[in-house]
CSV table of C-alpha atoms in Angstrom, one decimal:
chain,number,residue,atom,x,y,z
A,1,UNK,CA,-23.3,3.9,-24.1
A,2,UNK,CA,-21.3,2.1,-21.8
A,3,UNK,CA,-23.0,-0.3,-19.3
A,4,UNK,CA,-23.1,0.0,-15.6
A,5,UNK,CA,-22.8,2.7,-13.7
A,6,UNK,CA,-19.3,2.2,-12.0
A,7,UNK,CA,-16.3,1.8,-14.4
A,8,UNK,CA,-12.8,0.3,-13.6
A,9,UNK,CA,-10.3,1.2,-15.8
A,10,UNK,CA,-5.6,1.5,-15.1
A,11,UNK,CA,-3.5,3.8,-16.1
A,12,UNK,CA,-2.4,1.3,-18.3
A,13,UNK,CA,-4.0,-1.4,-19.5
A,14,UNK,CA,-2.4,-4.4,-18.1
A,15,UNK,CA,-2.5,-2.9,-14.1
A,16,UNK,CA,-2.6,-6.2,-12.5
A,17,UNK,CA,-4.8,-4.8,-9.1
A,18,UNK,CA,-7.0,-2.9,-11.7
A,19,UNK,CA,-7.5,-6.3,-13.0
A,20,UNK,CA,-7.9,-7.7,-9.7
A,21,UNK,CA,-10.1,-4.8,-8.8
A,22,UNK,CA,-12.2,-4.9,-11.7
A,23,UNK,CA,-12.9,-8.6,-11.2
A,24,UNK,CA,-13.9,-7.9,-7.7
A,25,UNK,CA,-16.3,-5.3,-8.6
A,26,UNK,CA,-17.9,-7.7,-10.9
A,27,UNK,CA,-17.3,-5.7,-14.0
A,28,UNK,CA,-17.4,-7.9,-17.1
A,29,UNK,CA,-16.2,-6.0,-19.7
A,30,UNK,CA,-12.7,-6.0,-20.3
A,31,UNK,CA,-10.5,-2.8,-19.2
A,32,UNK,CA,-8.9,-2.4,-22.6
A,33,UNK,CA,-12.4,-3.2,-24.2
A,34,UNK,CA,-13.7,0.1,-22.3
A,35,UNK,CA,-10.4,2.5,-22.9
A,36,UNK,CA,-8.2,2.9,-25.8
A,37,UNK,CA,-4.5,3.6,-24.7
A,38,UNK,CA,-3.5,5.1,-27.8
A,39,UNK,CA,0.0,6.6,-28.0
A,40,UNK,CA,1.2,9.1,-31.3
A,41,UNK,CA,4.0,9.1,-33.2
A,42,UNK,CA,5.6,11.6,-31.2
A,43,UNK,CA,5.0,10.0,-28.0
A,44,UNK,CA,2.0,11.7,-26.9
A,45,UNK,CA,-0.5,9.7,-24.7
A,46,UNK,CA,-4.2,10.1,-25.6
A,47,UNK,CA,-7.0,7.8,-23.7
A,48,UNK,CA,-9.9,7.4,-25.4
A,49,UNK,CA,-13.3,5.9,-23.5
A,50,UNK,CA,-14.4,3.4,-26.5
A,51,UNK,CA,-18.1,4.0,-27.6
A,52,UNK,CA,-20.4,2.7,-29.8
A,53,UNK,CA,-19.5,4.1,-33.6
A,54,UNK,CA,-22.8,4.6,-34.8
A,55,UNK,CA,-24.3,6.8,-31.6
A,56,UNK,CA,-24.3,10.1,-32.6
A,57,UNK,CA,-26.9,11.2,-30.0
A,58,UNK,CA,-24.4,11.1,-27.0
A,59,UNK,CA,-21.5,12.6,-28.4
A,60,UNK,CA,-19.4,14.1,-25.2
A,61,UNK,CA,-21.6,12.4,-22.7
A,62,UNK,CA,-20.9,8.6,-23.2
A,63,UNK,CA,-19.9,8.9,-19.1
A,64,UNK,CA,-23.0,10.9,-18.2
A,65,UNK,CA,-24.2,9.7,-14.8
A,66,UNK,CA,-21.5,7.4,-14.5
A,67,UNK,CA,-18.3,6.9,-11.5
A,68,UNK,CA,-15.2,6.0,-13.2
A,69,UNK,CA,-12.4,4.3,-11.3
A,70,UNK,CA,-8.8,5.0,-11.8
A,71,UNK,CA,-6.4,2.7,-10.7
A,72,UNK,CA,-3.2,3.6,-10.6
A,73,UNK,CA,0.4,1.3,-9.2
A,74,UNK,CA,3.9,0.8,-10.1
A,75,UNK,CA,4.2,-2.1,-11.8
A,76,UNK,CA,6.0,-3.1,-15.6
A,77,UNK,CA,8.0,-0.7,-17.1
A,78,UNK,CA,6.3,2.7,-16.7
A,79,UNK,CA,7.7,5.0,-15.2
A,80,UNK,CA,6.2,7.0,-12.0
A,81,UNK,CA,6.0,10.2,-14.1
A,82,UNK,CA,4.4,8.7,-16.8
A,83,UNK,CA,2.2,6.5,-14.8
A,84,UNK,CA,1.0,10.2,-13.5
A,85,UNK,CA,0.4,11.5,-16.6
A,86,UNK,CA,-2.1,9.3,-17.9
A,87,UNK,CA,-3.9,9.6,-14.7
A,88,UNK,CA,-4.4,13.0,-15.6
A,89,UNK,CA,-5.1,12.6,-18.9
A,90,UNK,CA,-7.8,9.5,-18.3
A,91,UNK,CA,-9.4,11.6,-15.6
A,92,UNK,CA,-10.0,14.5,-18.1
A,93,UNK,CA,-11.1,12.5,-20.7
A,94,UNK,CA,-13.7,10.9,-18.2
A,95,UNK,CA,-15.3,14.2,-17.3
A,96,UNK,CA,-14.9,15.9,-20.9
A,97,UNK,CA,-17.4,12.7,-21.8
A,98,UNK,CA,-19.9,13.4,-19.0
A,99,UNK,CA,-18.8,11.4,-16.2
A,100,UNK,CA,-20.6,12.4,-13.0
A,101,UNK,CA,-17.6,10.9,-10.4
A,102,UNK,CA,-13.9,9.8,-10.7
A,103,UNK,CA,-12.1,8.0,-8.3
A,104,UNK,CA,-8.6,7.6,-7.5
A,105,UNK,CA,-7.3,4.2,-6.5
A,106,UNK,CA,-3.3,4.6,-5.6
A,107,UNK,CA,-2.3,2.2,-2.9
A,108,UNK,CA,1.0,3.8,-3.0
A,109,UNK,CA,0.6,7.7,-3.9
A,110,UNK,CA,2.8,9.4,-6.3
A,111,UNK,CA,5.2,12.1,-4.8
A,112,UNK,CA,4.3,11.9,-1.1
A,113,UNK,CA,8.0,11.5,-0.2
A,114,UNK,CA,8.4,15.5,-1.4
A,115,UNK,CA,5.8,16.4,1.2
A,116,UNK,CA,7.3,19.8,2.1
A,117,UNK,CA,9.6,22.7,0.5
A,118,UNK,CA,11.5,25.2,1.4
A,119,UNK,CA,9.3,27.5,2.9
A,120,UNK,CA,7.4,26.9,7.2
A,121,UNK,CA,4.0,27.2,5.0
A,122,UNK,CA,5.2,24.5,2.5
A,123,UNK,CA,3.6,21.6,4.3
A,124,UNK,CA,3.0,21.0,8.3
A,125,UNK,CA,4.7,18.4,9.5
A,126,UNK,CA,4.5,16.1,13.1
A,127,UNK,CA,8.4,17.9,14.1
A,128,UNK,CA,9.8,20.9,14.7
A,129,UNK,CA,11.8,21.9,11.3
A,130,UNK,CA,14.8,22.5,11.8
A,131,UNK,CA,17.1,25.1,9.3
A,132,UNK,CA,19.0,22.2,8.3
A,133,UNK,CA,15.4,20.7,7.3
A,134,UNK,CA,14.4,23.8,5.2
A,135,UNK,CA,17.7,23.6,3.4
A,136,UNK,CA,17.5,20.0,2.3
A,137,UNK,CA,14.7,21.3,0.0
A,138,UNK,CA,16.0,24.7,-1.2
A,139,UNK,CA,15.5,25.1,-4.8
A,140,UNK,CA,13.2,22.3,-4.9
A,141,UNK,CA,8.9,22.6,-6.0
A,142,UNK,CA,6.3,21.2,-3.6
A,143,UNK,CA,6.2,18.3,-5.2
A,144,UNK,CA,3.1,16.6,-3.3
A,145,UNK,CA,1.2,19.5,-3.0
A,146,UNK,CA,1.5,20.2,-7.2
A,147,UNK,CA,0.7,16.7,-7.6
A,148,UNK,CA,-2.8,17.0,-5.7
A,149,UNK,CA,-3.7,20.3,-7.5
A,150,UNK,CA,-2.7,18.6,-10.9
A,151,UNK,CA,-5.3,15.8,-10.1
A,152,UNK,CA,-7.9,17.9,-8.6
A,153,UNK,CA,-7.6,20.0,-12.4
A,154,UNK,CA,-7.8,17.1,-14.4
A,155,UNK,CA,-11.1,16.2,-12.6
A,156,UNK,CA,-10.2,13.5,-9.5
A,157,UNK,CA,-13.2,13.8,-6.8
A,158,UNK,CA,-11.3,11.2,-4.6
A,159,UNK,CA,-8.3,9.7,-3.8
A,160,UNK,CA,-8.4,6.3,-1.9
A,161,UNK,CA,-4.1,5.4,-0.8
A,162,UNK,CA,-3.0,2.9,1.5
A,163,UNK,CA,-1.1,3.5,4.2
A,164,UNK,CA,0.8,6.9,3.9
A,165,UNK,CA,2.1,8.2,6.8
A,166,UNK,CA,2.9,11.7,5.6
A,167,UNK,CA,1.0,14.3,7.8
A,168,UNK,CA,1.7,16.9,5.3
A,169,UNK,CA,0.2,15.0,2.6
A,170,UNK,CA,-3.2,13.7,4.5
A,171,UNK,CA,-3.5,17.5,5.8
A,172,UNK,CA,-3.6,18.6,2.0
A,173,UNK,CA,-5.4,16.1,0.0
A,174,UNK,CA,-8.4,16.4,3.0
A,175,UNK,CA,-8.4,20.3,2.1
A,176,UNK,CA,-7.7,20.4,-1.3
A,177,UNK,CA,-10.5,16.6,-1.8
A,178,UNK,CA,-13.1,18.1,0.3
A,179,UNK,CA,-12.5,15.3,3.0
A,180,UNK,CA,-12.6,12.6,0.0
A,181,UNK,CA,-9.0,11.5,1.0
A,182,UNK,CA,-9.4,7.8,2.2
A,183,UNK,CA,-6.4,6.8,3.8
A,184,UNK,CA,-6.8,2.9,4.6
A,185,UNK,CA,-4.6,1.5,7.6
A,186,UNK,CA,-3.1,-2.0,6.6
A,187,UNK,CA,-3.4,-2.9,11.1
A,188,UNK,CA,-6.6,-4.9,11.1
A,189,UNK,CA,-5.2,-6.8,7.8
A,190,UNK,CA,-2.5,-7.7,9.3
A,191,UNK,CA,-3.7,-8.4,12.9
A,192,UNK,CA,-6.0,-10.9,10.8
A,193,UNK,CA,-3.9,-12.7,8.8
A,194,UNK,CA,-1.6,-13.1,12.3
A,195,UNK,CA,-4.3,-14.1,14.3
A,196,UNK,CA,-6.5,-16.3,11.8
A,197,UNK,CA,-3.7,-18.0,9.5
A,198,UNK,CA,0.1,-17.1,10.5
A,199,UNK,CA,2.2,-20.3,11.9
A,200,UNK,CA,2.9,-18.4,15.1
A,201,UNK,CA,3.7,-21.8,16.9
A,202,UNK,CA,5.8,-20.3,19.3
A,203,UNK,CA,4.0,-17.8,20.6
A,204,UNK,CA,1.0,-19.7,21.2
A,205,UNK,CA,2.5,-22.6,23.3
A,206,UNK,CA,4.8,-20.2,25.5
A,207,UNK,CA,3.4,-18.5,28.5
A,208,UNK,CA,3.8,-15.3,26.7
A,209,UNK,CA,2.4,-13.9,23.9
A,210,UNK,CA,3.4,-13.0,20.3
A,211,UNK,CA,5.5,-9.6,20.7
A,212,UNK,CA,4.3,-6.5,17.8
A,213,UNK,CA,8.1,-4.6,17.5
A,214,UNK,CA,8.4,-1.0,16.1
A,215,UNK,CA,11.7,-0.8,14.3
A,216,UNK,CA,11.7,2.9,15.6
A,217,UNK,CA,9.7,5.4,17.2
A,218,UNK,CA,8.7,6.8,13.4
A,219,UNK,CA,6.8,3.2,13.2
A,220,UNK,CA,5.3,2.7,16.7
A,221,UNK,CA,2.1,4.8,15.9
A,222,UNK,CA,1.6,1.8,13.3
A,223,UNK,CA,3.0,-1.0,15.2
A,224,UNK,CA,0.4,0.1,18.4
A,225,UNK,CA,-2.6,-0.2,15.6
A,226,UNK,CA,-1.1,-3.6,14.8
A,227,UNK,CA,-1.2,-4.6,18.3
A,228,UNK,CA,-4.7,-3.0,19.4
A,229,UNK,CA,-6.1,-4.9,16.5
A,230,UNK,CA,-4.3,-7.9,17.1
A,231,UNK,CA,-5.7,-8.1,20.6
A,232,UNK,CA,-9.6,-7.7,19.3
A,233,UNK,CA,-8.8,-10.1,16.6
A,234,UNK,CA,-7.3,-13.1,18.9
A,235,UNK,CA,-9.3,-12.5,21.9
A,236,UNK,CA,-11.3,-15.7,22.7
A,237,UNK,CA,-8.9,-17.7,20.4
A,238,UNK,CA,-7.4,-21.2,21.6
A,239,UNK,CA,-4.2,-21.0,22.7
A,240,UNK,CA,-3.8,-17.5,21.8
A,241,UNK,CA,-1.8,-15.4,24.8
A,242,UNK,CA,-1.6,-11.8,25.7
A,243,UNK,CA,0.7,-10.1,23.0
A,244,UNK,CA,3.5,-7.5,24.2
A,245,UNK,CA,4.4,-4.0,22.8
A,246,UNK,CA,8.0,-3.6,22.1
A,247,UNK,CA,9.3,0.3,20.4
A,248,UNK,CA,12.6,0.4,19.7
A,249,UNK,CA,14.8,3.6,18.7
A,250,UNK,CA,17.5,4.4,16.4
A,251,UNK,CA,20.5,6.2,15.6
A,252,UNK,CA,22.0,7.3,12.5
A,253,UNK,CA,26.2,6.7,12.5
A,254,UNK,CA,26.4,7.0,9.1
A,255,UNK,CA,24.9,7.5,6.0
A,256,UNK,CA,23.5,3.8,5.4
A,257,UNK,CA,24.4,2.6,9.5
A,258,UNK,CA,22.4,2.9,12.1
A,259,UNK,CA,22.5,1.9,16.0
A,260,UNK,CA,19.2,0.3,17.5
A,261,UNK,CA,17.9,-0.3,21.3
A,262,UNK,CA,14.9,-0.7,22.9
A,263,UNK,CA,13.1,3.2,23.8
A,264,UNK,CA,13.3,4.1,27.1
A,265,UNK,CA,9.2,4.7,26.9
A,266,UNK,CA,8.6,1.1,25.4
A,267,UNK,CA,6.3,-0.9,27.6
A,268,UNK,CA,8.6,-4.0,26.5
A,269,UNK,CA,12.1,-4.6,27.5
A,270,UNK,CA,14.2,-6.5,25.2
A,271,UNK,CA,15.2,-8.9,27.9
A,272,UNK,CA,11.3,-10.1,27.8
A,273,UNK,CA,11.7,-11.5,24.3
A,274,UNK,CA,13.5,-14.1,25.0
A,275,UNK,CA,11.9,-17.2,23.5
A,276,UNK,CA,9.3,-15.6,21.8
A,277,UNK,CA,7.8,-14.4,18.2
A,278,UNK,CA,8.8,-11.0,17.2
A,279,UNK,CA,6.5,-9.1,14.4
A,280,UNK,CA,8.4,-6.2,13.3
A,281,UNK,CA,6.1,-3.5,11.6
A,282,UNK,CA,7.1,-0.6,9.2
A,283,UNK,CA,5.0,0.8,6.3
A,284,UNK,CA,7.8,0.7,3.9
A,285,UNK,CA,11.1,-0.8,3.0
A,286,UNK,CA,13.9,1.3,0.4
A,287,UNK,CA,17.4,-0.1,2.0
A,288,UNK,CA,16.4,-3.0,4.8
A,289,UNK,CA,19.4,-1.5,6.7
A,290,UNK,CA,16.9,-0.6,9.6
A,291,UNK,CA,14.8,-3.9,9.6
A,292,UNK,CA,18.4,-5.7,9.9
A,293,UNK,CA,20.0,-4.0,12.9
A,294,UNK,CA,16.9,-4.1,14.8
A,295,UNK,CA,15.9,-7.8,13.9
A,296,UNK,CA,19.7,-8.3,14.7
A,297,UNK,CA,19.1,-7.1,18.4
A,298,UNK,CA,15.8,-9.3,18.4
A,299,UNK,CA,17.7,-12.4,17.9
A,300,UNK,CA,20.6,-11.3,19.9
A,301,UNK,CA,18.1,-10.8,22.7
A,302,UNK,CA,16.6,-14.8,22.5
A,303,UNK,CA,13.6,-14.0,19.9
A,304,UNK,CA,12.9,-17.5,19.1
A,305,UNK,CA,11.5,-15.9,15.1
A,306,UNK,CA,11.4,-12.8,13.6
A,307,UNK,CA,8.8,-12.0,11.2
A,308,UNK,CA,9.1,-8.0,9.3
A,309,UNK,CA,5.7,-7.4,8.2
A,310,UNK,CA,5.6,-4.2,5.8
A,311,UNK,CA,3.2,-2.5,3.4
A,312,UNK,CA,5.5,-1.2,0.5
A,313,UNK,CA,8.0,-3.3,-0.4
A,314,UNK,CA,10.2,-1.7,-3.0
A,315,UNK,CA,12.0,-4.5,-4.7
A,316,UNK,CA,16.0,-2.9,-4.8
A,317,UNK,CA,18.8,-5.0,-5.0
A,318,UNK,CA,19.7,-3.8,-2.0
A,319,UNK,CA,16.5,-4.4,0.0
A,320,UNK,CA,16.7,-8.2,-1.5
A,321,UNK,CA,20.7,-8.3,-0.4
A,322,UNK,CA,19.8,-7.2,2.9
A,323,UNK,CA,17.0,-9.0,4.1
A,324,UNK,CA,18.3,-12.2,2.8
A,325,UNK,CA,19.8,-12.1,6.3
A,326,UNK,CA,18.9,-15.3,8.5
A,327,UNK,CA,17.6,-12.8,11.1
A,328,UNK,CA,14.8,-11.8,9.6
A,329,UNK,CA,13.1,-15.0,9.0
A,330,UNK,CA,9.8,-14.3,7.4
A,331,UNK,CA,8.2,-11.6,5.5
A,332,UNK,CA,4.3,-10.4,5.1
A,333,UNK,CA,3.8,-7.5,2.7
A,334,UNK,CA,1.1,-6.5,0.3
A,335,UNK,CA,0.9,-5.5,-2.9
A,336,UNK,CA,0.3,-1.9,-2.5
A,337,UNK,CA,3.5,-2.3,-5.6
A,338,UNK,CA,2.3,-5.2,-7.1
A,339,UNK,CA,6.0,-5.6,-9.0
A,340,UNK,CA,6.6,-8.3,-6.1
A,341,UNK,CA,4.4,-10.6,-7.6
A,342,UNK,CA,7.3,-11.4,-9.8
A,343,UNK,CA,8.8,-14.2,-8.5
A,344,UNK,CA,12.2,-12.7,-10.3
A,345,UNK,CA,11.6,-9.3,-8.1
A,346,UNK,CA,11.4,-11.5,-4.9
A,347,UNK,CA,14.6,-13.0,-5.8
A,348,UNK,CA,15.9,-15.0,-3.3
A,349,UNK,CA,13.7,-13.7,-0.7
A,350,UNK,CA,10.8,-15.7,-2.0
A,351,UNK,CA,11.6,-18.6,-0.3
A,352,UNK,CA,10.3,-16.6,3.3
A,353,UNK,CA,7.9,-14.0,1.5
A,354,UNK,CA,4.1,-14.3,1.9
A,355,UNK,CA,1.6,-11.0,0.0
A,356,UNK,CA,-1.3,-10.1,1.4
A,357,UNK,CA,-3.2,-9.3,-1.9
A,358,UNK,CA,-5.5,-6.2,-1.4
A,359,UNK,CA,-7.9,-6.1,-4.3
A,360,UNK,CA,-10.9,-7.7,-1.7
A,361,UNK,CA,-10.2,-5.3,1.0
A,362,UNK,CA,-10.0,-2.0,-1.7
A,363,UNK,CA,-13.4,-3.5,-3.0
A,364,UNK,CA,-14.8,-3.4,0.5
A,365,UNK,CA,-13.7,0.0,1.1
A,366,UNK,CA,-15.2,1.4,-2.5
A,367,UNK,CA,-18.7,-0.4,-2.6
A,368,UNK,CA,-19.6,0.4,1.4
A,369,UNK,CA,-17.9,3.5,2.5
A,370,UNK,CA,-17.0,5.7,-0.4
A,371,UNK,CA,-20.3,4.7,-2.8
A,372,UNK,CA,-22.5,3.4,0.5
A,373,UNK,CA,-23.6,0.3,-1.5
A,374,UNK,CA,-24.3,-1.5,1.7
A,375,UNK,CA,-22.8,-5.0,-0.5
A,376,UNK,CA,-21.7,-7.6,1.3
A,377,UNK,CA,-17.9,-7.4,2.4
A,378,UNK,CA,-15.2,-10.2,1.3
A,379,UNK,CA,-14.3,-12.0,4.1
A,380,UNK,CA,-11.3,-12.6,4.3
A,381,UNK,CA,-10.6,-9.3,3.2
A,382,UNK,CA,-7.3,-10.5,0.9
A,383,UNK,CA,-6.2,-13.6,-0.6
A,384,UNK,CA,-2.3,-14.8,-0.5
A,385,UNK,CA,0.0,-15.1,-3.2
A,386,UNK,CA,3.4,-17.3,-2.4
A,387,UNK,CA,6.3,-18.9,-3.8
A,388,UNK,CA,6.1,-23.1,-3.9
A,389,UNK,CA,9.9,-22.6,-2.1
A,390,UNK,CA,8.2,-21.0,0.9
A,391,UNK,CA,7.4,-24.1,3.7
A,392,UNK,CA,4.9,-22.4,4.7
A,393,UNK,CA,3.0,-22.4,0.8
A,394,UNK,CA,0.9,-25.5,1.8
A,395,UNK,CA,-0.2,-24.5,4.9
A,396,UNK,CA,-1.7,-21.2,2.7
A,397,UNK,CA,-3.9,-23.5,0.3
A,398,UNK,CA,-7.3,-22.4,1.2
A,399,UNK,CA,-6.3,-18.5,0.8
A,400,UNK,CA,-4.5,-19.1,-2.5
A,401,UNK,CA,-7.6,-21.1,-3.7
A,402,UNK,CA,-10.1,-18.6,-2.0
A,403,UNK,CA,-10.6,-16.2,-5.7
């Protein structure tokens, strides 16, 4: 029988946060010492929960009583699709061997982009649909909701994802989970790592505060949790002033070009900036086209530093072409797609990169508020991975050290 009742185990076996997260939860064994990743000659993927050869007495119920975890990101060479796959084949073979619970750990959840189809009942979303909108997905499946009912069959109990802002996609996995769709905001991390441990120089000697900048008024429900819980999180600190709220809006003028000002509801005018540290905040990054207009307006406006902190950061040649601009001149972002911990996938960028690892914080959220173990919490919630070439690597010792 396997020991312990709560088992970590990846899609795959080398998942670097299942690693990170396994650690965390203090399980000793190793992941590929619990599941077999087997493959057939024909391609075929078939998990197999590794038990002991000569117990014939639990045959089908090695897992019996037991909470497997399934953790499940985008990194090596495994495809999305395939990644999916052997989350549905893992979570079958846990509860076809007796497990009592399985949990779904995907920091960045498969197919949430297709969060509506072609049809007003094919997911609700926070605008008014448009024909044009219903068009854009004619012909096409559901993709997110299929996805949910193709975990839910192969035995899933919970999903835990970080930071999806899809109102189509929380709406179904609450219904179709039961309410056992966690959904963790990334605003308290970040308002802590700001507060605690950014070198916001700037904005703590000036008579004005550190300004929290939504790159458009998609992002400013985000940005105004980042700046709510950066005010809890600084108030009382030396030095540390009032922070400002600054939304700005877009417009599309082409397919990959986009005009940015401040919105006429911000409570910050771009004329305040001047002199001051600029966080922008988005919860992901496919182009950087966006991020580089609007930090482009930020400096152009006297920002004395622009920081763009983001949760997913896909690593495109594009996104690294872009952001290699001189206006944006630092970069916070987890690894929600832990792919950037390559030093070759931050490319040039790692020289102003800084990752918020996430293992801790995921930890904290499974043993207290999905399996109420009442365990002490990590504290700091994430630990910091970053390039020697960033200047600001030194200054980081005690959370790269802090494992």
């Amino acid at each position: 029988m396997l020991s312990g009742k709560y088992i970590i185990v990846g899609a795959v076996a080398d998942d670097p946060l299942a690693l990170d997260i396994a650690h965390y939860m203090h399980q000793e064994t190793d992941i590929s010492d619990i599941l077999a990743y087997k493959q057939f000659a024909n391609s075929e993927f078939c998990p197999r929960f590794i038990s002991d050869e000569a117990d014939f007495d639990h045959i089908g119920y090695a897992l019996k009583g037991k909470t497997v975890i399934i953790v499940s990101s985008c990194s090596g060479q495994h495809t999305r699709n395939a990644r999916a796959m052997r989350t549905f084949l893992v979570a079958r073979a846990a509860k076809d061997n007796g497990a009592e619970h399985v949990i779904l750990v995907e920091p960045d959840l498969f197919y949430s982009a297709q969060d509506r189809g072609p049809r007003p009942e094919y997911g609700h979303v926070a605008f008014q649909r448009t024909p044009s909108d219903y068009k854009k997905f004619d012909g096409q499946p559901w993709s997110a909701m299929l996805y949910a009912q193709l975990l839910k069959t192969s035995g899933v109990d919970a999903v835990l994802t970080v930071h999806n802002h899809s109102v189509a996609v929380a709406e179904l996995f609450e219904k179709l989970f039961d309410g056992n769709f966690f959904n963790l905001s990334p605003a308290e991390l970040y308002a802590s790592y700001l507060a605690n441990h950014a070198s916001l120089t700037q904005a703590n000697l000036s008579d004005k505060g550190l300004v929290i900048c939504a790159p458009d008024k998609g992002a400013a429900p985000f940005a105004k949790a980042v700046f709510n819980a950066y005010v809890k999180e600084s108030t009382g600190l030396l030095l540390k002033k009032e922070p400002s709220l600054l939304i700005m809006s877009k417009e599309r003028t082409g397919e990959r070009q986009v005009a940015i000002k401040a919105a006429d509801t911000s409570p910050t005018a771009l004329e305040d900036i001047a002199g001051r540290e600029v966080v922008v905040c988005d919860d992901m990054v496919r182009t950087g086209g966006t991020i580089v207009a609007c930090c482009k307006q930020l400096k152009a406006a006297g920002a004395s530093r622009v920081l763009f902190v983001v949760t997913h950061f896909n690593s495109s040649q594009e996104v690294k072409e872009n952001l290699n601009d001189d206006v944006v001149d630092d970069i916070i972002t987890t690894d929600t797609l832990p792919n950037i911990l390559n030093r070759d996938m931050q490319g040039r960028l790692r020289k102003k990169m800084l990752i918020l690892k996430i293992s801790r914080w995921i930890v904290n959220v499974l043993r207290n508020k999905i399996l109420k173990l009442n365990l002490p919490e990590y504290c700091p919630a994430y630990t910091v991975d970053i390039s020697r070439k960033n200047p600001y690597w030194a200054e980081n010792q005690d959370l790269r050290d802090n494992l």
